[in-house]
Amino acid sequence: MLERGSGGGRPAWIGFGTPGTIDPATGILRNSNTACLNGRRLADDLSAALGVEARIANDANCFALAEAAFGAGRGRGVVFGVILGTGCGGGVVVDGRVLGGLHGIAGEWGHNPIPGERTPCYCGRRGCVETVISGPALERHYRSISGRRARLPEIVARAAAGDGAARRTMRRLRDKFAVAIAAVIDILDPDAVVIGGGVGNIALLYGDETREAVGRHVFNPVVRTAFLRPLLGDSAGVFGAAMLSASSRSAMRPGGSPRARRTR
Ligand SMILES: [Zn+2]
């Protein structure tokens, strides 16, 4: 339909971003929240179904790639792109290229443990970053201390209006984000961290208080890392997926380009 609508004819390939990781050795998708796709070679399945080469990568990697090339991270050497929303993903871009990693998990900071946290995670471990500072985790925390249900934007508004439980929830976001991102900074020392997703809309993350909190955990007396709002909006992942051809080793089969299986 898109092919007809655009008038552009048959594309050379299709880029596809998805939650989860793609094993670079096998092309098999794992840990996706679309659980029925796990264990499958999604790129091959799409290629077969569509008759055109499909390349897939983690959605946070696509986001990071686009924001590094055209968005907030433009002109910076090492960009850590974060999607902090219903889940917590991340992608690393170095000089315009996605760092995929041996297992395809580079940048997956959402399942690092936060010291002292014990909430069970779907990944089988406890106290993962995602179970503490994702949107649903913050909403759960607010409910647990206030007895009231509220969506995250409402909690942010209540904090601004002086609601004590909402303010405590925002302080928790600041402090736990600081611990979590400091671990990334100590390893990767990126020039910029671009924070997408619903939680990334919260102004607190870009303020001096958060920078000071990060500074308490980073192995350096000053933190010059830029914390940036994304510039490409909801389209960042789509732009990134369209860029996979030239830039993402994680989307490639070992030893060369993905095979296209044409069915017609
Ligand atoms: Zn986990």
GROMACS .gro file of C-alpha atoms and ligand atoms in nm:
model
  265
    1MET     CA    1   0.000   0.000   0.000
    2LEU     CA    2   0.282   0.236   0.090
    3GLU     CA    3   0.454   0.141  -0.232
    4ARG     CA    4   0.147   0.241  -0.433
    5GLY     CA    5   0.074   0.549  -0.225
    6SER     CA    6   0.423   0.691  -0.249
    7GLY     CA    7   0.461   0.623  -0.618
    8GLY     CA    8   0.820   0.541  -0.545
    9GLY     CA    9   0.811   0.185  -0.670
   10ARG     CA   10   0.967  -0.113  -0.503
   11PRO     CA   11   1.208  -0.016  -0.224
   12ALA     CA   12   1.555  -0.162  -0.218
   13TRP     CA   13   1.500  -0.270   0.141
   14ILE     CA   14   1.274  -0.212   0.440
   15GLY     CA   15   1.408  -0.103   0.778
   16PHE     CA   16   1.228  -0.227   1.086
   17GLY     CA   17   1.279  -0.128   1.450
   18THR     CA   18   1.150  -0.348   1.729
   19PRO     CA   19   1.189  -0.388   2.103
   20GLY     CA   20   1.412  -0.678   2.195
   21THR     CA   21   1.756  -0.779   2.079
   22ILE     CA   22   1.861  -0.944   1.757
   23ASP     CA   23   2.136  -1.198   1.801
   24PRO     CA   24   2.403  -1.095   1.549
   25ALA     CA   25   2.516  -1.456   1.511
   26THR     CA   26   2.177  -1.604   1.424
   27GLY     CA   27   1.941  -1.315   1.343
   28ILE     CA   28   1.702  -1.449   1.608
   29LEU     CA   29   1.493  -1.197   1.804
   30ARG     CA   30   1.491  -1.224   2.184
   31ASN     CA   31   1.343  -1.036   2.479
   32SER     CA   32   1.084  -0.854   2.271
   33ASN     CA   33   0.766  -0.750   2.447
   34THR     CA   34   0.583  -0.875   2.138
   35ALA     CA   35   0.646  -1.220   2.276
   36CYS     CA   36   0.516  -1.416   1.975
   37LEU     CA   37   0.810  -1.282   1.770
   38ASN     CA   38   1.076  -1.409   2.009
   39GLY     CA   39   1.280  -1.698   1.880
   40ARG     CA   40   1.206  -1.609   1.519
   41ARG     CA   41   1.426  -1.473   1.243
   42LEU     CA   42   1.203  -1.173   1.192
   43ALA     CA   43   1.407  -1.018   0.911
   44ASP     CA   44   1.390  -1.342   0.713
   45ASP     CA   45   1.016  -1.380   0.779
   46LEU     CA   46   0.950  -1.024   0.664
   47SER     CA   47   1.171  -1.064   0.359
   48ALA     CA   48   0.983  -1.378   0.262
   49ALA     CA   49   0.642  -1.222   0.320
   50LEU     CA   50   0.714  -0.893   0.144
   51GLY     CA   51   0.951  -1.006  -0.127
   52VAL     CA   52   1.199  -0.736  -0.039
   53GLU     CA   53   1.505  -0.731   0.181
   54ALA     CA   54   1.420  -0.649   0.543
   55ARG     CA   55   1.669  -0.525   0.799
   56ILE     CA   56   1.580  -0.506   1.163
   57ALA     CA   57   1.735  -0.356   1.472
   58ASN     CA   58   1.640  -0.276   1.827
   59ASP     CA   59   1.406   0.025   1.838
   60ALA     CA   60   1.623   0.217   2.085
   61ASN     CA   61   1.921   0.165   1.854
   62CYS     CA   62   1.713   0.314   1.570
   63PHE     CA   63   1.616   0.606   1.793
   64ALA     CA   64   1.977   0.667   1.896
   65LEU     CA   65   2.101   0.646   1.540
   66ALA     CA   66   1.853   0.903   1.411
   67GLU     CA   67   1.897   1.145   1.700
   68ALA     CA   68   2.275   1.121   1.664
   69ALA     CA   69   2.261   1.187   1.291
   70PHE     CA   70   1.983   1.446   1.256
   71GLY     CA   71   1.855   1.526   1.603
   72ALA     CA   72   1.972   1.640   1.942
   73GLY     CA   73   2.300   1.451   1.927
   74ARG     CA   74   2.407   1.584   1.589
   75GLY     CA   75   2.775   1.671   1.579
   76ARG     CA   76   2.860   1.473   1.894
   77GLY     CA   77   3.093   1.176   1.878
   78VAL     CA   78   2.940   0.932   2.124
   79VAL     CA   79   2.566   0.945   2.183
   80PHE     CA   80   2.371   0.730   2.426
   81GLY     CA   81   2.008   0.727   2.318
   82VAL     CA   82   1.757   0.627   2.581
   83ILE     CA   83   1.394   0.532   2.545
   84LEU     CA   84   1.246   0.575   2.889
   85GLY     CA   85   0.874   0.512   2.875
   86THR     CA   86   0.672   0.198   2.935
   87GLY     CA   87   1.006   0.019   2.925
   88CYS     CA   88   1.366   0.127   2.939
   89GLY     CA   89   1.592   0.073   2.638
   90GLY     CA   90   1.907   0.230   2.508
   91GLY     CA   91   2.137   0.245   2.210
   92VAL     CA   92   2.495   0.352   2.158
   93VAL     CA   93   2.611   0.546   1.852
   94VAL     CA   94   2.980   0.610   1.799
   95ASP     CA   95   3.079   0.846   1.517
   96GLY     CA   96   2.752   0.782   1.338
   97ARG     CA   97   2.749   0.404   1.372
   98VAL     CA   98   2.539   0.193   1.604
   99LEU     CA   99   2.744  -0.018   1.839
  100GLY     CA  100   2.564  -0.350   1.828
  101GLY     CA  101   2.783  -0.564   2.047
  102LEU     CA  102   2.880  -0.929   2.046
  103HIS     CA  103   2.538  -1.041   2.171
  104GLY     CA  104   2.344  -0.751   2.020
  105ILE     CA  105   2.274  -0.606   2.365
  106ALA     CA  106   2.501  -0.300   2.369
  107GLY     CA  107   2.320  -0.013   2.541
  108GLU     CA  108   2.063  -0.230   2.719
  109TRP     CA  109   2.095  -0.047   3.048
  110GLY     CA  110   1.731  -0.107   3.143
  111HIS     CA  111   1.817  -0.441   3.294
  112ASN     CA  112   2.113  -0.335   3.500
  113PRO     CA  113   2.034  -0.371   3.869
  114ILE     CA  114   1.987  -0.064   4.088
  115PRO     CA  115   2.146  -0.125   4.430
  116GLY     CA  116   1.888  -0.180   4.703
  117GLU     CA  117   1.598  -0.240   4.464
  118ARG     CA  118   1.423  -0.577   4.463
  119THR     CA  119   1.117  -0.549   4.239
  120PRO     CA  120   1.094  -0.860   4.018
  121CYS     CA  121   1.144  -0.795   3.646
  122TYR     CA  122   1.005  -0.991   3.353
  123CYS     CA  123   1.365  -1.071   3.256
  124GLY     CA  124   1.394  -1.295   3.562
  125ARG     CA  125   1.611  -1.066   3.772
  126ARG     CA  126   1.523  -0.816   4.042
  127GLY     CA  127   1.565  -0.442   4.080
  128CYS     CA  128   1.631  -0.369   3.712
  129VAL     CA  129   1.640  -0.002   3.611
  130GLU     CA  130   1.318  -0.062   3.418
  131THR     CA  131   1.135  -0.175   3.732
  132VAL     CA  132   1.224   0.152   3.907
  133ILE     CA  133   1.216   0.446   3.663
  134SER     CA  134   0.996   0.337   3.372
  135GLY     CA  135   0.659   0.513   3.353
  136PRO     CA  136   0.459   0.220   3.496
  137ALA     CA  137   0.717   0.178   3.775
  138LEU     CA  138   0.683   0.544   3.878
  139GLU     CA  139   0.303   0.518   3.867
  140ARG     CA  140   0.320   0.207   4.088
  141HIS     CA  141   0.545   0.388   4.332
  142TYR     CA  142   0.310   0.686   4.353
  143ARG     CA  143   0.016   0.454   4.419
  144SER     CA  144   0.209   0.265   4.685
  145ILE     CA  145   0.284   0.578   4.888
  146SER     CA  146  -0.036   0.774   4.825
  147GLY     CA  147  -0.301   0.505   4.778
  148ARG     CA  148  -0.410   0.693   4.466
  149ARG     CA  149  -0.387   0.595   4.101
  150ALA     CA  150  -0.258   0.848   3.853
  151ARG     CA  151  -0.089   0.848   3.515
  152LEU     CA  152   0.259   0.991   3.495
  153PRO     CA  153   0.171   1.333   3.342
  154GLU     CA  154  -0.081   1.380   3.624
  155ILE     CA  155   0.181   1.289   3.884
  156VAL     CA  156   0.418   1.545   3.730
  157ALA     CA  157   0.144   1.809   3.747
  158ARG     CA  158   0.061   1.717   4.106
  159ALA     CA  159   0.427   1.744   4.203
  160ALA     CA  160   0.437   2.095   4.057
  161ALA     CA  161   0.126   2.178   4.260
  162GLY     CA  162   0.291   2.063   4.582
  163ASP     CA  163   0.145   1.712   4.631
  164GLY     CA  164   0.388   1.541   4.872
  165ALA     CA  165   0.365   1.188   4.731
  166ALA     CA  166   0.404   1.318   4.377
  167ARG     CA  167   0.710   1.519   4.478
  168ARG     CA  168   0.861   1.212   4.643
  169THR     CA  169   0.797   1.015   4.324
  170MET     CA  170   0.981   1.280   4.120
  171ARG     CA  171   1.271   1.280   4.366
  172ARG     CA  172   1.286   0.904   4.330
  173LEU     CA  173   1.302   0.942   3.952
  174ARG     CA  174   1.585   1.196   3.986
  175ASP     CA  175   1.789   0.990   4.232
  176LYS     CA  176   1.744   0.650   4.069
  177PHE     CA  177   1.797   0.787   3.718
  178ALA     CA  178   2.120   0.939   3.849
  179VAL     CA  179   2.247   0.606   3.981
  180ALA     CA  180   2.145   0.425   3.664
  181ILE     CA  181   2.291   0.670   3.413
  182ALA     CA  182   2.610   0.716   3.615
  183ALA     CA  183   2.687   0.348   3.558
  184VAL     CA  184   2.657   0.408   3.184
  185ILE     CA  185   2.870   0.722   3.199
  186ASP     CA  186   3.144   0.540   3.389
  187ILE     CA  187   3.168   0.275   3.117
  188LEU     CA  188   3.092   0.469   2.800
  189ASP     CA  189   3.148   0.836   2.892
  190PRO     CA  190   2.920   0.958   2.612
  191ASP     CA  191   2.922   1.318   2.488
  192ALA     CA  192   2.545   1.328   2.509
  193VAL     CA  193   2.253   1.133   2.651
  194VAL     CA  194   1.930   1.185   2.453
  195ILE     CA  195   1.625   1.085   2.654
  196GLY     CA  196   1.317   0.979   2.459
  197GLY     CA  197   0.993   0.816   2.571
  198GLY     CA  198   0.721   0.948   2.799
  199VAL     CA  199   0.947   0.979   3.104
  200GLY     CA  200   1.191   1.173   2.886
  201ASN     CA  201   0.933   1.454   2.868
  202ILE     CA  202   0.983   1.535   3.236
  203ALA     CA  203   1.180   1.861   3.270
  204LEU     CA  204   1.336   1.749   3.598
  205LEU     CA  205   1.572   1.517   3.411
  206TYR     CA  206   1.743   1.809   3.235
  207GLY     CA  207   1.786   2.033   3.537
  208ASP     CA  208   2.076   2.114   3.767
  209GLU     CA  209   1.938   1.899   4.049
  210THR     CA  210   1.957   1.587   3.836
  211ARG     CA  211   2.305   1.677   3.709
  212GLU     CA  212   2.420   1.717   4.071
  213ALA     CA  213   2.264   1.382   4.160
  214VAL     CA  214   2.446   1.217   3.867
  215GLY     CA  215   2.768   1.380   3.985
  216ARG     CA  216   2.741   1.204   4.319
  217HIS     CA  217   2.778   0.869   4.142
  218VAL     CA  218   3.013   0.935   3.850
  219PHE     CA  219   3.383   0.860   3.884
  220ASN     CA  220   3.485   1.217   3.802
  221PRO     CA  221   3.466   1.546   3.992
  222VAL     CA  222   3.257   1.713   3.722
  223VAL     CA  223   2.990   1.589   3.483
  224ARG     CA  224   2.990   1.769   3.151
  225THR     CA  225   2.770   1.510   2.975
  226ALA     CA  226   2.488   1.680   2.785
  227PHE     CA  227   2.140   1.555   2.879
  228LEU     CA  228   1.921   1.638   2.582
  229ARG     CA  229   1.560   1.619   2.481
  230PRO     CA  230   1.509   1.441   2.148
  231LEU     CA  231   1.440   1.664   1.847
  232LEU     CA  232   1.278   1.417   1.609
  233GLY     CA  233   0.972   1.333   1.815
  234ASP     CA  234   0.796   1.004   1.759
  235SER     CA  235   0.954   0.971   1.415
  236ALA     CA  236   1.309   0.917   1.540
  237GLY     CA  237   1.282   0.539   1.542
  238VAL     CA  238   1.138   0.538   1.190
  239PHE     CA  239   1.421   0.755   1.056
  240GLY     CA  240   1.670   0.531   1.230
  241ALA     CA  241   1.518   0.216   1.082
  242ALA     CA  242   1.541   0.372   0.736
  243MET     CA  243   1.913   0.435   0.798
  244LEU     CA  244   2.000   0.077   0.887
  245SER     CA  245   2.147  -0.003   0.549
  246ALA     CA  246   2.467   0.185   0.593
  247SER     CA  247   2.507   0.226   0.961
  248SER     CA  248   2.406  -0.066   1.175
  249ARG     CA  249   2.630  -0.364   1.209
  250SER     CA  250   2.374  -0.510   1.448
  251ALA     CA  251   2.128  -0.541   1.165
  252MET     CA  252   2.370  -0.727   0.944
  253ARG     CA  253   2.437  -1.093   0.916
  254PRO     CA  254   2.789  -1.194   1.008
  255GLY     CA  255   3.020  -1.159   0.716
  256GLY     CA  256   2.803  -0.951   0.493
  257SER     CA  257   2.468  -0.812   0.398
  258PRO     CA  258   2.138  -0.968   0.491
  259ARG     CA  259   2.003  -1.206   0.232
  260ALA     CA  260   1.683  -1.113   0.063
  261ARG     CA  261   1.453  -1.402  -0.007
  262ARG     CA  262   1.230  -1.307  -0.291
  263THR     CA  263   0.906  -1.493  -0.324
  264ARG     CA  264   0.802  -1.344  -0.648
  265ZN      ZN  265   1.506  -0.688   3.394
   0.00000   0.00000   0.00000
